[in-house]
């Protein structure tokens, strides 16, 4: 498969201990065709496997994070082709990434683009960002987790309104509703995302990954199971050297030196 930098529809770059992946198909507002989702998964999985990378920032271009799955590619697909391709299954692999992912959203995050942002661990938005699931307007419904994750992110009433009408919301509404962690001016967005990613990447990778897994369990599990899962992960941290280092450094009043062990 392609070496980093060899993608047709992505720009990838390492910044310190952070992997930066930018969807780059601006002529189609970063519409996610099959080639782009395959490249995206390849780039993200490479960074996820790379022990020098502690967090990943996913972004788009100035006008769009991504305007959805590629309508040209889907328009004439039959039911059996759609079923065999199972394009949405790439989101399962996206969700299986262990590294924390931060979405930095400028412009349109629509349909599959909104669903991609919803699958990231943290979403930062530029003031001009717009989120929406407009699928009903083109005769289909969200298919990459949107009906499930949007409900969990912003609640049923608001999710229903957005999904049934196709209405787009602004970054400020998205922030007020809890879809977005913070809104930044356009020219500060990427720096803010990279700063948070760098902070996360400076910590112990196994510990951060356990924290991510525990939070994600809140989406996947009933409360009691989630609490037990969290407790098992918490206890597992005591099997790491980084837990010993972190607590000893605190007591010695010095900075910890993480070894990811
Ligand atoms: N797929 C394919 N091409 C797309 C696209 C998409 N999702 N979104 C935009 N484009 C293309 C347009 O076709 C156009 O290409 P041409 O110049 O070759 O005609 C180019 O990007 C620029 O788009 P517009 O001219 O439409 O730009 P605009 O500023 O007038 O409008 C927009 C911007 C409101 C985002 C509009 O492009 C739009 O509504 N896009 C579609 C949004 C959408 O319906 N997304 C959901 C897709 S379905 C899905 O994602 C299913 C799922 O759950 C996985």
JSON list of N, CA, C and O and ligand atoms in Angstrom, two decimals, residues 25-33 63-64 66-74 87-88 90-91 108-115 130 132-138 140-146 168, ligand 1:
[
{"chain": "A", "resi": 25, "resn": "UNK", "atom": "N", "xyz": [-9.69, 16.66, -1.35]},
{"chain": "A", "resi": 25, "resn": "UNK", "atom": "CA", "xyz": [-10.38, 16.46, -2.64]},
{"chain": "A", "resi": 25, "resn": "UNK", "atom": "C", "xyz": [-11.24, 17.69, -2.82]},
{"chain": "A", "resi": 25, "resn": "UNK", "atom": "O", "xyz": [-12.47, 17.60, -2.91]},
{"chain": "A", "resi": 26, "resn": "UNK", "atom": "N", "xyz": [-10.62, 18.86, -2.79]},
{"chain": "A", "resi": 26, "resn": "UNK", "atom": "CA", "xyz": [-11.39, 20.10, -2.66]},
{"chain": "A", "resi": 26, "resn": "UNK", "atom": "C", "xyz": [-12.39, 20.33, -3.79]},
{"chain": "A", "resi": 26, "resn": "UNK", "atom": "O", "xyz": [-13.46, 20.91, -3.54]},
{"chain": "A", "resi": 27, "resn": "UNK", "atom": "N", "xyz": [-12.11, 19.84, -4.99]},
{"chain": "A", "resi": 27, "resn": "UNK", "atom": "CA", "xyz": [-13.04, 20.08, -6.11]},
{"chain": "A", "resi": 27, "resn": "UNK", "atom": "C", "xyz": [-14.39, 19.42, -5.87]},
{"chain": "A", "resi": 27, "resn": "UNK", "atom": "O", "xyz": [-15.40, 19.85, -6.41]},
{"chain": "A", "resi": 28, "resn": "UNK", "atom": "N", "xyz": [-14.41, 18.38, -5.03]},
{"chain": "A", "resi": 28, "resn": "UNK", "atom": "CA", "xyz": [-15.68, 17.71, -4.69]},
{"chain": "A", "resi": 28, "resn": "UNK", "atom": "C", "xyz": [-16.04, 17.95, -3.23]},
{"chain": "A", "resi": 28, "resn": "UNK", "atom": "O", "xyz": [-16.77, 17.18, -2.63]},
{"chain": "A", "resi": 29, "resn": "UNK", "atom": "N", "xyz": [-15.54, 19.06, -2.66]},
{"chain": "A", "resi": 29, "resn": "UNK", "atom": "CA", "xyz": [-15.77, 19.38, -1.25]},
{"chain": "A", "resi": 29, "resn": "UNK", "atom": "C", "xyz": [-15.45, 18.18, -0.34]},
{"chain": "A", "resi": 29, "resn": "UNK", "atom": "O", "xyz": [-16.14, 17.91, 0.63]},
{"chain": "A", "resi": 30, "resn": "UNK", "atom": "N", "xyz": [-14.37, 17.48, -0.73]},
{"chain": "A", "resi": 30, "resn": "UNK", "atom": "CA", "xyz": [-13.87, 16.34, 0.05]},
{"chain": "A", "resi": 30, "resn": "UNK", "atom": "C", "xyz": [-14.88, 15.20, 0.18]},
{"chain": "A", "resi": 30, "resn": "UNK", "atom": "O", "xyz": [-14.85, 14.45, 1.17]},
{"chain": "A", "resi": 31, "resn": "UNK", "atom": "N", "xyz": [-15.77, 15.08, -0.81]},
{"chain": "A", "resi": 31, "resn": "UNK", "atom": "CA", "xyz": [-16.71, 13.94, -0.80]},
{"chain": "A", "resi": 31, "resn": "UNK", "atom": "C", "xyz": [-15.91, 12.65, -0.69]},
{"chain": "A", "resi": 31, "resn": "UNK", "atom": "O", "xyz": [-14.86, 12.48, -1.31]},
{"chain": "A", "resi": 32, "resn": "UNK", "atom": "N", "xyz": [-16.43, 11.74, 0.13]},
{"chain": "A", "resi": 32, "resn": "UNK", "atom": "CA", "xyz": [-15.70, 10.54, 0.50]},
{"chain": "A", "resi": 32, "resn": "UNK", "atom": "C", "xyz": [-16.06, 9.40, -0.45]},
{"chain": "A", "resi": 32, "resn": "UNK", "atom": "O", "xyz": [-17.01, 8.65, -0.21]},
{"chain": "A", "resi": 33, "resn": "UNK", "atom": "N", "xyz": [-15.30, 9.29, -1.54]},
{"chain": "A", "resi": 33, "resn": "UNK", "atom": "CA", "xyz": [-15.48, 8.14, -2.43]},
{"chain": "A", "resi": 33, "resn": "UNK", "atom": "C", "xyz": [-14.71, 6.95, -1.85]},
{"chain": "A", "resi": 33, "resn": "UNK", "atom": "O", "xyz": [-14.00, 7.08, -0.84]},
{"chain": "A", "resi": 63, "resn": "UNK", "atom": "N", "xyz": [-13.06, 24.87, 2.71]},
{"chain": "A", "resi": 63, "resn": "UNK", "atom": "CA", "xyz": [-14.52, 24.92, 2.54]},
{"chain": "A", "resi": 63, "resn": "UNK", "atom": "C", "xyz": [-15.25, 23.71, 3.12]},
{"chain": "A", "resi": 63, "resn": "UNK", "atom": "O", "xyz": [-16.47, 23.77, 3.33]},
{"chain": "A", "resi": 64, "resn": "UNK", "atom": "N", "xyz": [-14.54, 22.62, 3.32]},
{"chain": "A", "resi": 64, "resn": "UNK", "atom": "CA", "xyz": [-15.23, 21.42, 3.80]},
{"chain": "A", "resi": 64, "resn": "UNK", "atom": "C", "xyz": [-14.30, 20.49, 4.58]},
{"chain": "A", "resi": 64, "resn": "UNK", "atom": "O", "xyz": [-13.15, 20.27, 4.18]},
{"chain": "A", "resi": 66, "resn": "UNK", "atom": "N", "xyz": [-15.77, 17.39, 5.09]},
{"chain": "A", "resi": 66, "resn": "UNK", "atom": "CA", "xyz": [-16.20, 16.48, 4.03]},
{"chain": "A", "resi": 66, "resn": "UNK", "atom": "C", "xyz": [-17.70, 16.66, 3.83]},
{"chain": "A", "resi": 66, "resn": "UNK", "atom": "O", "xyz": [-18.45, 16.69, 4.80]},
{"chain": "A", "resi": 67, "resn": "UNK", "atom": "N", "xyz": [-18.11, 16.79, 2.56]},
{"chain": "A", "resi": 67, "resn": "UNK", "atom": "CA", "xyz": [-19.53, 17.02, 2.26]},
{"chain": "A", "resi": 67, "resn": "UNK", "atom": "C", "xyz": [-20.32, 15.72, 2.11]},
{"chain": "A", "resi": 67, "resn": "UNK", "atom": "O", "xyz": [-21.38, 15.70, 1.51]},
{"chain": "A", "resi": 68, "resn": "UNK", "atom": "N", "xyz": [-19.77, 14.63, 2.66]},
{"chain": "A", "resi": 68, "resn": "UNK", "atom": "CA", "xyz": [-20.52, 13.38, 2.68]},
{"chain": "A", "resi": 68, "resn": "UNK", "atom": "C", "xyz": [-19.90, 12.30, 1.84]},
{"chain": "A", "resi": 68, "resn": "UNK", "atom": "O", "xyz": [-18.85, 12.50, 1.21]},
{"chain": "A", "resi": 69, "resn": "UNK", "atom": "N", "xyz": [-20.55, 11.15, 1.84]},
{"chain": "A", "resi": 69, "resn": "UNK", "atom": "CA", "xyz": [-20.17, 10.09, 0.92]},
{"chain": "A", "resi": 69, "resn": "UNK", "atom": "C", "xyz": [-20.35, 10.62, -0.50]},
{"chain": "A", "resi": 69, "resn": "UNK", "atom": "O", "xyz": [-21.11, 11.55, -0.73]},
{"chain": "A", "resi": 70, "resn": "UNK", "atom": "N", "xyz": [-19.62, 10.02, -1.46]},
{"chain": "A", "resi": 70, "resn": "UNK", "atom": "CA", "xyz": [-19.62, 10.54, -2.83]},
{"chain": "A", "resi": 70, "resn": "UNK", "atom": "C", "xyz": [-20.92, 10.14, -3.54]},
{"chain": "A", "resi": 70, "resn": "UNK", "atom": "O", "xyz": [-21.13, 8.96, -3.83]},
{"chain": "A", "resi": 71, "resn": "UNK", "atom": "N", "xyz": [-21.75, 11.12, -3.80]},
{"chain": "A", "resi": 71, "resn": "UNK", "atom": "CA", "xyz": [-23.08, 10.85, -4.38]},
{"chain": "A", "resi": 71, "resn": "UNK", "atom": "C", "xyz": [-22.95, 10.31, -5.80]},
{"chain": "A", "resi": 71, "resn": "UNK", "atom": "O", "xyz": [-23.70, 9.43, -6.21]},
{"chain": "A", "resi": 72, "resn": "UNK", "atom": "N", "xyz": [-21.96, 10.84, -6.56]},
{"chain": "A", "resi": 72, "resn": "UNK", "atom": "CA", "xyz": [-21.77, 10.34, -7.94]},
{"chain": "A", "resi": 72, "resn": "UNK", "atom": "C", "xyz": [-21.48, 8.85, -7.94]},
{"chain": "A", "resi": 72, "resn": "UNK", "atom": "O", "xyz": [-21.98, 8.10, -8.78]},
{"chain": "A", "resi": 73, "resn": "UNK", "atom": "N", "xyz": [-20.67, 8.43, -6.99]},
{"chain": "A", "resi": 73, "resn": "UNK", "atom": "CA", "xyz": [-20.27, 7.03, -6.93]},
{"chain": "A", "resi": 73, "resn": "UNK", "atom": "C", "xyz": [-21.44, 6.13, -6.46]},
{"chain": "A", "resi": 73, "resn": "UNK", "atom": "O", "xyz": [-21.54, 4.97, -6.86]},
{"chain": "A", "resi": 74, "resn": "UNK", "atom": "N", "xyz": [-22.31, 6.70, -5.61]},
{"chain": "A", "resi": 74, "resn": "UNK", "atom": "CA", "xyz": [-23.39, 5.88, -5.03]},
{"chain": "A", "resi": 74, "resn": "UNK", "atom": "C", "xyz": [-24.65, 5.84, -5.88]},
{"chain": "A", "resi": 74, "resn": "UNK", "atom": "O", "xyz": [-25.46, 4.92, -5.74]},
{"chain": "A", "resi": 87, "resn": "UNK", "atom": "N", "xyz": [-19.94, -0.20, 2.52]},
{"chain": "A", "resi": 87, "resn": "UNK", "atom": "CA", "xyz": [-18.98, 0.90, 2.65]},
{"chain": "A", "resi": 87, "resn": "UNK", "atom": "C", "xyz": [-18.88, 1.41, 4.09]},
{"chain": "A", "resi": 87, "resn": "UNK", "atom": "O", "xyz": [-17.80, 1.80, 4.54]},
{"chain": "A", "resi": 88, "resn": "UNK", "atom": "N", "xyz": [-19.99, 1.37, 4.80]},
{"chain": "A", "resi": 88, "resn": "UNK", "atom": "CA", "xyz": [-20.00, 1.90, 6.17]},
{"chain": "A", "resi": 88, "resn": "UNK", "atom": "C", "xyz": [-19.15, 1.10, 7.14]},
{"chain": "A", "resi": 88, "resn": "UNK", "atom": "O", "xyz": [-18.83, 1.58, 8.23]},
{"chain": "A", "resi": 90, "resn": "UNK", "atom": "N", "xyz": [-16.20, 0.59, 7.07]},
{"chain": "A", "resi": 90, "resn": "UNK", "atom": "CA", "xyz": [-14.91, 1.24, 7.35]},
{"chain": "A", "resi": 90, "resn": "UNK", "atom": "C", "xyz": [-14.97, 2.03, 8.66]},
{"chain": "A", "resi": 90, "resn": "UNK", "atom": "O", "xyz": [-13.98, 2.21, 9.35]},
{"chain": "A", "resi": 91, "resn": "UNK", "atom": "N", "xyz": [-16.18, 2.44, 9.05]},
{"chain": "A", "resi": 91, "resn": "UNK", "atom": "CA", "xyz": [-16.33, 3.16, 10.30]},
{"chain": "A", "resi": 91, "resn": "UNK", "atom": "C", "xyz": [-16.05, 2.27, 11.52]},
{"chain": "A", "resi": 91, "resn": "UNK", "atom": "O", "xyz": [-15.62, 2.75, 12.55]},
{"chain": "A", "resi": 108, "resn": "UNK", "atom": "N", "xyz": [-18.11, 22.55, 5.61]},
{"chain": "A", "resi": 108, "resn": "UNK", "atom": "CA", "xyz": [-19.17, 21.55, 5.66]},
{"chain": "A", "resi": 108, "resn": "UNK", "atom": "C", "xyz": [-18.70, 20.22, 6.28]},
{"chain": "A", "resi": 108, "resn": "UNK", "atom": "O", "xyz": [-17.69, 19.67, 5.86]},
{"chain": "A", "resi": 109, "resn": "UNK", "atom": "N", "xyz": [-19.47, 19.75, 7.24]},
{"chain": "A", "resi": 109, "resn": "UNK", "atom": "CA", "xyz": [-19.33, 18.38, 7.73]},
{"chain": "A", "resi": 109, "resn": "UNK", "atom": "C", "xyz": [-20.72, 17.79, 7.59]},
{"chain": "A", "resi": 109, "resn": "UNK", "atom": "O", "xyz": [-21.55, 17.88, 8.49]},
{"chain": "A", "resi": 110, "resn": "UNK", "atom": "N", "xyz": [-20.97, 17.22, 6.41]},
{"chain": "A", "resi": 110, "resn": "UNK", "atom": "CA", "xyz": [-22.33, 16.77, 6.08]},
{"chain": "A", "resi": 110, "resn": "UNK", "atom": "C", "xyz": [-22.34, 15.27, 5.83]},
{"chain": "A", "resi": 110, "resn": "UNK", "atom": "O", "xyz": [-21.36, 14.70, 5.34]},
{"chain": "A", "resi": 111, "resn": "UNK", "atom": "N", "xyz": [-23.47, 14.63, 6.12]},
{"chain": "A", "resi": 111, "resn": "UNK", "atom": "CA", "xyz": [-23.62, 13.22, 5.85]},
{"chain": "A", "resi": 111, "resn": "UNK", "atom": "C", "xyz": [-22.45, 12.44, 6.42]},
{"chain": "A", "resi": 111, "resn": "UNK", "atom": "O", "xyz": [-22.11, 12.59, 7.60]},
{"chain": "A", "resi": 112, "resn": "UNK", "atom": "N", "xyz": [-21.81, 11.63, 5.56]},
{"chain": "A", "resi": 112, "resn": "UNK", "atom": "CA", "xyz": [-20.66, 10.85, 5.99]},
{"chain": "A", "resi": 112, "resn": "UNK", "atom": "C", "xyz": [-19.55, 11.70, 6.62]},
{"chain": "A", "resi": 112, "resn": "UNK", "atom": "O", "xyz": [-18.81, 11.21, 7.47]},
{"chain": "A", "resi": 113, "resn": "UNK", "atom": "N", "xyz": [-19.44, 12.96, 6.22]},
{"chain": "A", "resi": 113, "resn": "UNK", "atom": "CA", "xyz": [-18.44, 13.86, 6.83]},
{"chain": "A", "resi": 113, "resn": "UNK", "atom": "C", "xyz": [-18.78, 14.18, 8.27]},
{"chain": "A", "resi": 113, "resn": "UNK", "atom": "O", "xyz": [-17.91, 14.22, 9.15]},
{"chain": "A", "resi": 114, "resn": "UNK", "atom": "N", "xyz": [-20.06, 14.39, 8.53]},
{"chain": "A", "resi": 114, "resn": "UNK", "atom": "CA", "xyz": [-20.53, 14.62, 9.89]},
{"chain": "A", "resi": 114, "resn": "UNK", "atom": "C", "xyz": [-20.36, 13.34, 10.72]},
{"chain": "A", "resi": 114, "resn": "UNK", "atom": "O", "xyz": [-19.94, 13.39, 11.88]},
{"chain": "A", "resi": 115, "resn": "UNK", "atom": "N", "xyz": [-20.64, 12.21, 10.08]},
{"chain": "A", "resi": 115, "resn": "UNK", "atom": "CA", "xyz": [-20.52, 10.93, 10.78]},
{"chain": "A", "resi": 115, "resn": "UNK", "atom": "C", "xyz": [-19.06, 10.62, 11.12]},
{"chain": "A", "resi": 115, "resn": "UNK", "atom": "O", "xyz": [-18.76, 10.06, 12.18]},
{"chain": "A", "resi": 130, "resn": "UNK", "atom": "N", "xyz": [-20.27, 23.88, 9.52]},
{"chain": "A", "resi": 130, "resn": "UNK", "atom": "CA", "xyz": [-21.69, 23.53, 9.50]},
{"chain": "A", "resi": 130, "resn": "UNK", "atom": "C", "xyz": [-21.81, 22.02, 9.53]},
{"chain": "A", "resi": 130, "resn": "UNK", "atom": "O", "xyz": [-21.14, 21.33, 8.77]},
{"chain": "A", "resi": 132, "resn": "UNK", "atom": "N", "xyz": [-24.42, 18.61, 9.47]},
{"chain": "A", "resi": 132, "resn": "UNK", "atom": "CA", "xyz": [-25.76, 18.20, 9.09]},
{"chain": "A", "resi": 132, "resn": "UNK", "atom": "C", "xyz": [-25.78, 16.77, 8.56]},
{"chain": "A", "resi": 132, "resn": "UNK", "atom": "O", "xyz": [-24.75, 16.24, 8.12]},
{"chain": "A", "resi": 133, "resn": "UNK", "atom": "N", "xyz": [-26.95, 16.17, 8.64]},
{"chain": "A", "resi": 133, "resn": "UNK", "atom": "CA", "xyz": [-27.18, 14.84, 8.05]},
{"chain": "A", "resi": 133, "resn": "UNK", "atom": "C", "xyz": [-28.30, 15.01, 7.03]},
{"chain": "A", "resi": 133, "resn": "UNK", "atom": "O", "xyz": [-29.47, 14.76, 7.34]},
{"chain": "A", "resi": 134, "resn": "UNK", "atom": "N", "xyz": [-27.96, 15.46, 5.80]},
{"chain": "A", "resi": 134, "resn": "UNK", "atom": "CA", "xyz": [-28.98, 15.81, 4.81]},
{"chain": "A", "resi": 134, "resn": "UNK", "atom": "C", "xyz": [-29.43, 14.63, 3.94]},
{"chain": "A", "resi": 134, "resn": "UNK", "atom": "O", "xyz": [-30.07, 14.84, 2.91]},
{"chain": "A", "resi": 135, "resn": "UNK", "atom": "N", "xyz": [-29.12, 13.41, 4.34]},
{"chain": "A", "resi": 135, "resn": "UNK", "atom": "CA", "xyz": [-29.37, 12.25, 3.48]},
{"chain": "A", "resi": 135, "resn": "UNK", "atom": "C", "xyz": [-30.81, 12.14, 2.99]},
{"chain": "A", "resi": 135, "resn": "UNK", "atom": "O", "xyz": [-31.06, 11.75, 1.86]},
{"chain": "A", "resi": 136, "resn": "UNK", "atom": "N", "xyz": [-31.80, 12.47, 3.88]},
{"chain": "A", "resi": 136, "resn": "UNK", "atom": "CA", "xyz": [-33.20, 12.34, 3.43]},
{"chain": "A", "resi": 136, "resn": "UNK", "atom": "C", "xyz": [-33.48, 13.21, 2.21]},
{"chain": "A", "resi": 136, "resn": "UNK", "atom": "O", "xyz": [-34.35, 12.89, 1.41]},
{"chain": "A", "resi": 137, "resn": "UNK", "atom": "N", "xyz": [-32.71, 14.29, 2.06]},
{"chain": "A", "resi": 137, "resn": "UNK", "atom": "CA", "xyz": [-32.94, 15.18, 0.92]},
{"chain": "A", "resi": 137, "resn": "UNK", "atom": "C", "xyz": [-32.51, 14.56, -0.41]},
{"chain": "A", "resi": 137, "resn": "UNK", "atom": "O", "xyz": [-32.85, 15.06, -1.47]},
{"chain": "A", "resi": 138, "resn": "UNK", "atom": "N", "xyz": [-31.71, 13.48, -0.33]},
{"chain": "A", "resi": 138, "resn": "UNK", "atom": "CA", "xyz": [-31.32, 12.79, -1.58]},
{"chain": "A", "resi": 138, "resn": "UNK", "atom": "C", "xyz": [-31.83, 11.35, -1.59]},
{"chain": "A", "resi": 138, "resn": "UNK", "atom": "O", "xyz": [-31.28, 10.49, -2.28]},
{"chain": "A", "resi": 140, "resn": "UNK", "atom": "N", "xyz": [-32.08, 8.97, 0.84]},
{"chain": "A", "resi": 140, "resn": "UNK", "atom": "CA", "xyz": [-31.52, 7.88, 1.64]},
{"chain": "A", "resi": 140, "resn": "UNK", "atom": "C", "xyz": [-31.46, 8.34, 3.10]},
{"chain": "A", "resi": 140, "resn": "UNK", "atom": "O", "xyz": [-32.05, 9.38, 3.45]},
{"chain": "A", "resi": 141, "resn": "UNK", "atom": "N", "xyz": [-30.83, 7.55, 3.94]},
{"chain": "A", "resi": 141, "resn": "UNK", "atom": "CA", "xyz": [-30.70, 7.94, 5.35]},
{"chain": "A", "resi": 141, "resn": "UNK", "atom": "C", "xyz": [-29.23, 7.83, 5.74]},
{"chain": "A", "resi": 141, "resn": "UNK", "atom": "O", "xyz": [-28.44, 7.24, 4.99]},
{"chain": "A", "resi": 142, "resn": "UNK", "atom": "N", "xyz": [-28.82, 8.40, 6.85]},
{"chain": "A", "resi": 142, "resn": "UNK", "atom": "CA", "xyz": [-27.42, 8.27, 7.27]},
{"chain": "A", "resi": 142, "resn": "UNK", "atom": "C", "xyz": [-27.04, 6.80, 7.38]},
{"chain": "A", "resi": 142, "resn": "UNK", "atom": "O", "xyz": [-27.85, 5.99, 7.87]},
{"chain": "A", "resi": 143, "resn": "UNK", "atom": "N", "xyz": [-25.84, 6.46, 6.93]},
{"chain": "A", "resi": 143, "resn": "UNK", "atom": "CA", "xyz": [-25.47, 5.05, 6.90]},
{"chain": "A", "resi": 143, "resn": "UNK", "atom": "C", "xyz": [-24.13, 4.74, 7.53]},
{"chain": "A", "resi": 143, "resn": "UNK", "atom": "O", "xyz": [-23.68, 3.60, 7.51]},
{"chain": "A", "resi": 144, "resn": "UNK", "atom": "N", "xyz": [-23.49, 5.75, 8.09]},
{"chain": "A", "resi": 144, "resn": "UNK", "atom": "CA", "xyz": [-22.18, 5.54, 8.72]},
{"chain": "A", "resi": 144, "resn": "UNK", "atom": "C", "xyz": [-22.26, 5.84, 10.22]},
{"chain": "A", "resi": 144, "resn": "UNK", "atom": "O", "xyz": [-21.34, 6.39, 10.80]},
{"chain": "A", "resi": 145, "resn": "UNK", "atom": "N", "xyz": [-23.39, 5.47, 10.81]},
{"chain": "A", "resi": 145, "resn": "UNK", "atom": "CA", "xyz": [-23.52, 5.59, 12.27]},
{"chain": "A", "resi": 145, "resn": "UNK", "atom": "C", "xyz": [-24.24, 6.84, 12.75]},
{"chain": "A", "resi": 145, "resn": "UNK", "atom": "O", "xyz": [-24.43, 7.02, 13.95]},
{"chain": "A", "resi": 146, "resn": "UNK", "atom": "N", "xyz": [-24.64, 7.71, 11.82]},
{"chain": "A", "resi": 146, "resn": "UNK", "atom": "CA", "xyz": [-25.18, 9.02, 12.20]},
{"chain": "A", "resi": 146, "resn": "UNK", "atom": "C", "xyz": [-26.44, 8.96, 13.05]},
{"chain": "A", "resi": 146, "resn": "UNK", "atom": "O", "xyz": [-26.58, 9.72, 14.02]},
{"chain": "A", "resi": 168, "resn": "UNK", "atom": "N", "xyz": [-29.06, 21.97, 8.51]},
{"chain": "A", "resi": 168, "resn": "UNK", "atom": "CA", "xyz": [-27.67, 22.08, 8.96]},
{"chain": "A", "resi": 168, "resn": "UNK", "atom": "C", "xyz": [-27.61, 22.97, 10.20]},
{"chain": "A", "resi": 168, "resn": "UNK", "atom": "O", "xyz": [-28.38, 23.92, 10.32]},
{"chain": "B", "resi": 1, "resn": "LIG", "atom": "N1", "xyz": [-20.71, 13.74, -3.37]},
{"chain": "B", "resi": 1, "resn": "LIG", "atom": "C1", "xyz": [-20.20, 14.02, -4.57]},
{"chain": "B", "resi": 1, "resn": "LIG", "atom": "N2", "xyz": [-19.90, 15.27, -4.97]},
{"chain": "B", "resi": 1, "resn": "LIG", "atom": "C2", "xyz": [-20.16, 16.27, -4.13]},
{"chain": "B", "resi": 1, "resn": "LIG", "atom": "C3", "xyz": [-20.71, 16.07, -2.86]},
{"chain": "B", "resi": 1, "resn": "LIG", "atom": "C4", "xyz": [-21.00, 14.73, -2.49]},
{"chain": "B", "resi": 1, "resn": "LIG", "atom": "N3", "xyz": [-21.46, 14.42, -1.27]},
{"chain": "B", "resi": 1, "resn": "LIG", "atom": "N4", "xyz": [-20.86, 17.27, -2.27]},
{"chain": "B", "resi": 1, "resn": "LIG", "atom": "C5", "xyz": [-20.42, 18.19, -3.13]},
{"chain": "B", "resi": 1, "resn": "LIG", "atom": "N5", "xyz": [-19.98, 17.60, -4.26]},
{"chain": "B", "resi": 1, "resn": "LIG", "atom": "C6", "xyz": [-19.44, 18.23, -5.46]},
{"chain": "B", "resi": 1, "resn": "LIG", "atom": "C7", "xyz": [-20.53, 18.86, -6.29]},
{"chain": "B", "resi": 1, "resn": "LIG", "atom": "O1", "xyz": [-21.13, 17.88, -7.10]},
{"chain": "B", "resi": 1, "resn": "LIG", "atom": "C8", "xyz": [-19.73, 19.88, -7.08]},
{"chain": "B", "resi": 1, "resn": "LIG", "atom": "O2", "xyz": [-19.08, 19.20, -8.12]},
{"chain": "B", "resi": 1, "resn": "LIG", "atom": "P1", "xyz": [-19.08, 19.83, -9.63]},
{"chain": "B", "resi": 1, "resn": "LIG", "atom": "O3", "xyz": [-18.32, 21.12, -9.49]},
{"chain": "B", "resi": 1, "resn": "LIG", "atom": "O4", "xyz": [-18.37, 18.77, -10.41]},
{"chain": "B", "resi": 1, "resn": "LIG", "atom": "O5", "xyz": [-20.51, 20.01, -9.98]},
{"chain": "B", "resi": 1, "resn": "LIG", "atom": "C9", "xyz": [-18.68, 20.34, -6.09]},
{"chain": "B", "resi": 1, "resn": "LIG", "atom": "O6", "xyz": [-18.60, 19.30, -5.08]},
{"chain": "B", "resi": 1, "resn": "LIG", "atom": "C10", "xyz": [-19.04, 21.64, -5.40]},
{"chain": "B", "resi": 1, "resn": "LIG", "atom": "O7", "xyz": [-20.31, 21.49, -4.82]},
{"chain": "B", "resi": 1, "resn": "LIG", "atom": "P2", "xyz": [-21.51, 22.53, -5.08]},
{"chain": "B", "resi": 1, "resn": "LIG", "atom": "O8", "xyz": [-21.38, 23.14, -6.42]},
{"chain": "B", "resi": 1, "resn": "LIG", "atom": "O9", "xyz": [-22.79, 21.82, -4.77]},
{"chain": "B", "resi": 1, "resn": "LIG", "atom": "O10", "xyz": [-21.18, 23.62, -3.96]},
{"chain": "B", "resi": 1, "resn": "LIG", "atom": "P3", "xyz": [-22.20, 24.58, -3.19]},
{"chain": "B", "resi": 1, "resn": "LIG", "atom": "O11", "xyz": [-21.35, 25.54, -2.46]},
{"chain": "B", "resi": 1, "resn": "LIG", "atom": "O12", "xyz": [-23.24, 25.09, -4.13]},
{"chain": "B", "resi": 1, "resn": "LIG", "atom": "O13", "xyz": [-22.96, 23.61, -2.14]},
{"chain": "B", "resi": 1, "resn": "LIG", "atom": "C11", "xyz": [-23.12, 21.87, -0.47]},
{"chain": "B", "resi": 1, "resn": "LIG", "atom": "C12", "xyz": [-22.26, 22.99, -1.11]},
{"chain": "B", "resi": 1, "resn": "LIG", "atom": "C13", "xyz": [-24.32, 22.48, 0.26]},
{"chain": "B", "resi": 1, "resn": "LIG", "atom": "C14", "xyz": [-22.24, 21.13, 0.52]},
{"chain": "B", "resi": 1, "resn": "LIG", "atom": "C15", "xyz": [-23.61, 20.92, -1.58]},
{"chain": "B", "resi": 1, "resn": "LIG", "atom": "O14", "xyz": [-22.50, 20.51, -2.37]},
{"chain": "B", "resi": 1, "resn": "LIG", "atom": "C16", "xyz": [-24.30, 19.69, -1.08]},
{"chain": "B", "resi": 1, "resn": "LIG", "atom": "O15", "xyz": [-25.43, 19.73, -0.67]},
{"chain": "B", "resi": 1, "resn": "LIG", "atom": "N6", "xyz": [-23.58, 18.50, -1.13]},
{"chain": "B", "resi": 1, "resn": "LIG", "atom": "C17", "xyz": [-24.16, 17.24, -0.80]},
{"chain": "B", "resi": 1, "resn": "LIG", "atom": "C18", "xyz": [-24.33, 17.06, 0.69]},
{"chain": "B", "resi": 1, "resn": "LIG", "atom": "C19", "xyz": [-24.95, 15.73, 0.96]},
{"chain": "B", "resi": 1, "resn": "LIG", "atom": "O16", "xyz": [-26.06, 15.42, 0.58]},
{"chain": "B", "resi": 1, "resn": "LIG", "atom": "N7", "xyz": [-24.21, 14.86, 1.73]},
{"chain": "B", "resi": 1, "resn": "LIG", "atom": "C20", "xyz": [-24.69, 13.57, 2.11]},
{"chain": "B", "resi": 1, "resn": "LIG", "atom": "C21", "xyz": [-24.19, 12.54, 1.13]},
{"chain": "B", "resi": 1, "resn": "LIG", "atom": "S1", "xyz": [-24.94, 10.96, 1.40]},
{"chain": "B", "resi": 1, "resn": "LIG", "atom": "C22", "xyz": [-24.07, 10.26, 2.66]},
{"chain": "B", "resi": 1, "resn": "LIG", "atom": "O17", "xyz": [-23.13, 10.83, 3.17]},
{"chain": "B", "resi": 1, "resn": "LIG", "atom": "C23", "xyz": [-24.53, 8.88, 3.07]},
{"chain": "B", "resi": 1, "resn": "LIG", "atom": "C24", "xyz": [-23.94, 8.40, 4.34]},
{"chain": "B", "resi": 1, "resn": "LIG", "atom": "O18", "xyz": [-24.52, 8.53, 5.41]},
{"chain": "B", "resi": 1, "resn": "LIG", "atom": "C25", "xyz": [-22.66, 7.71, 4.34]}
]
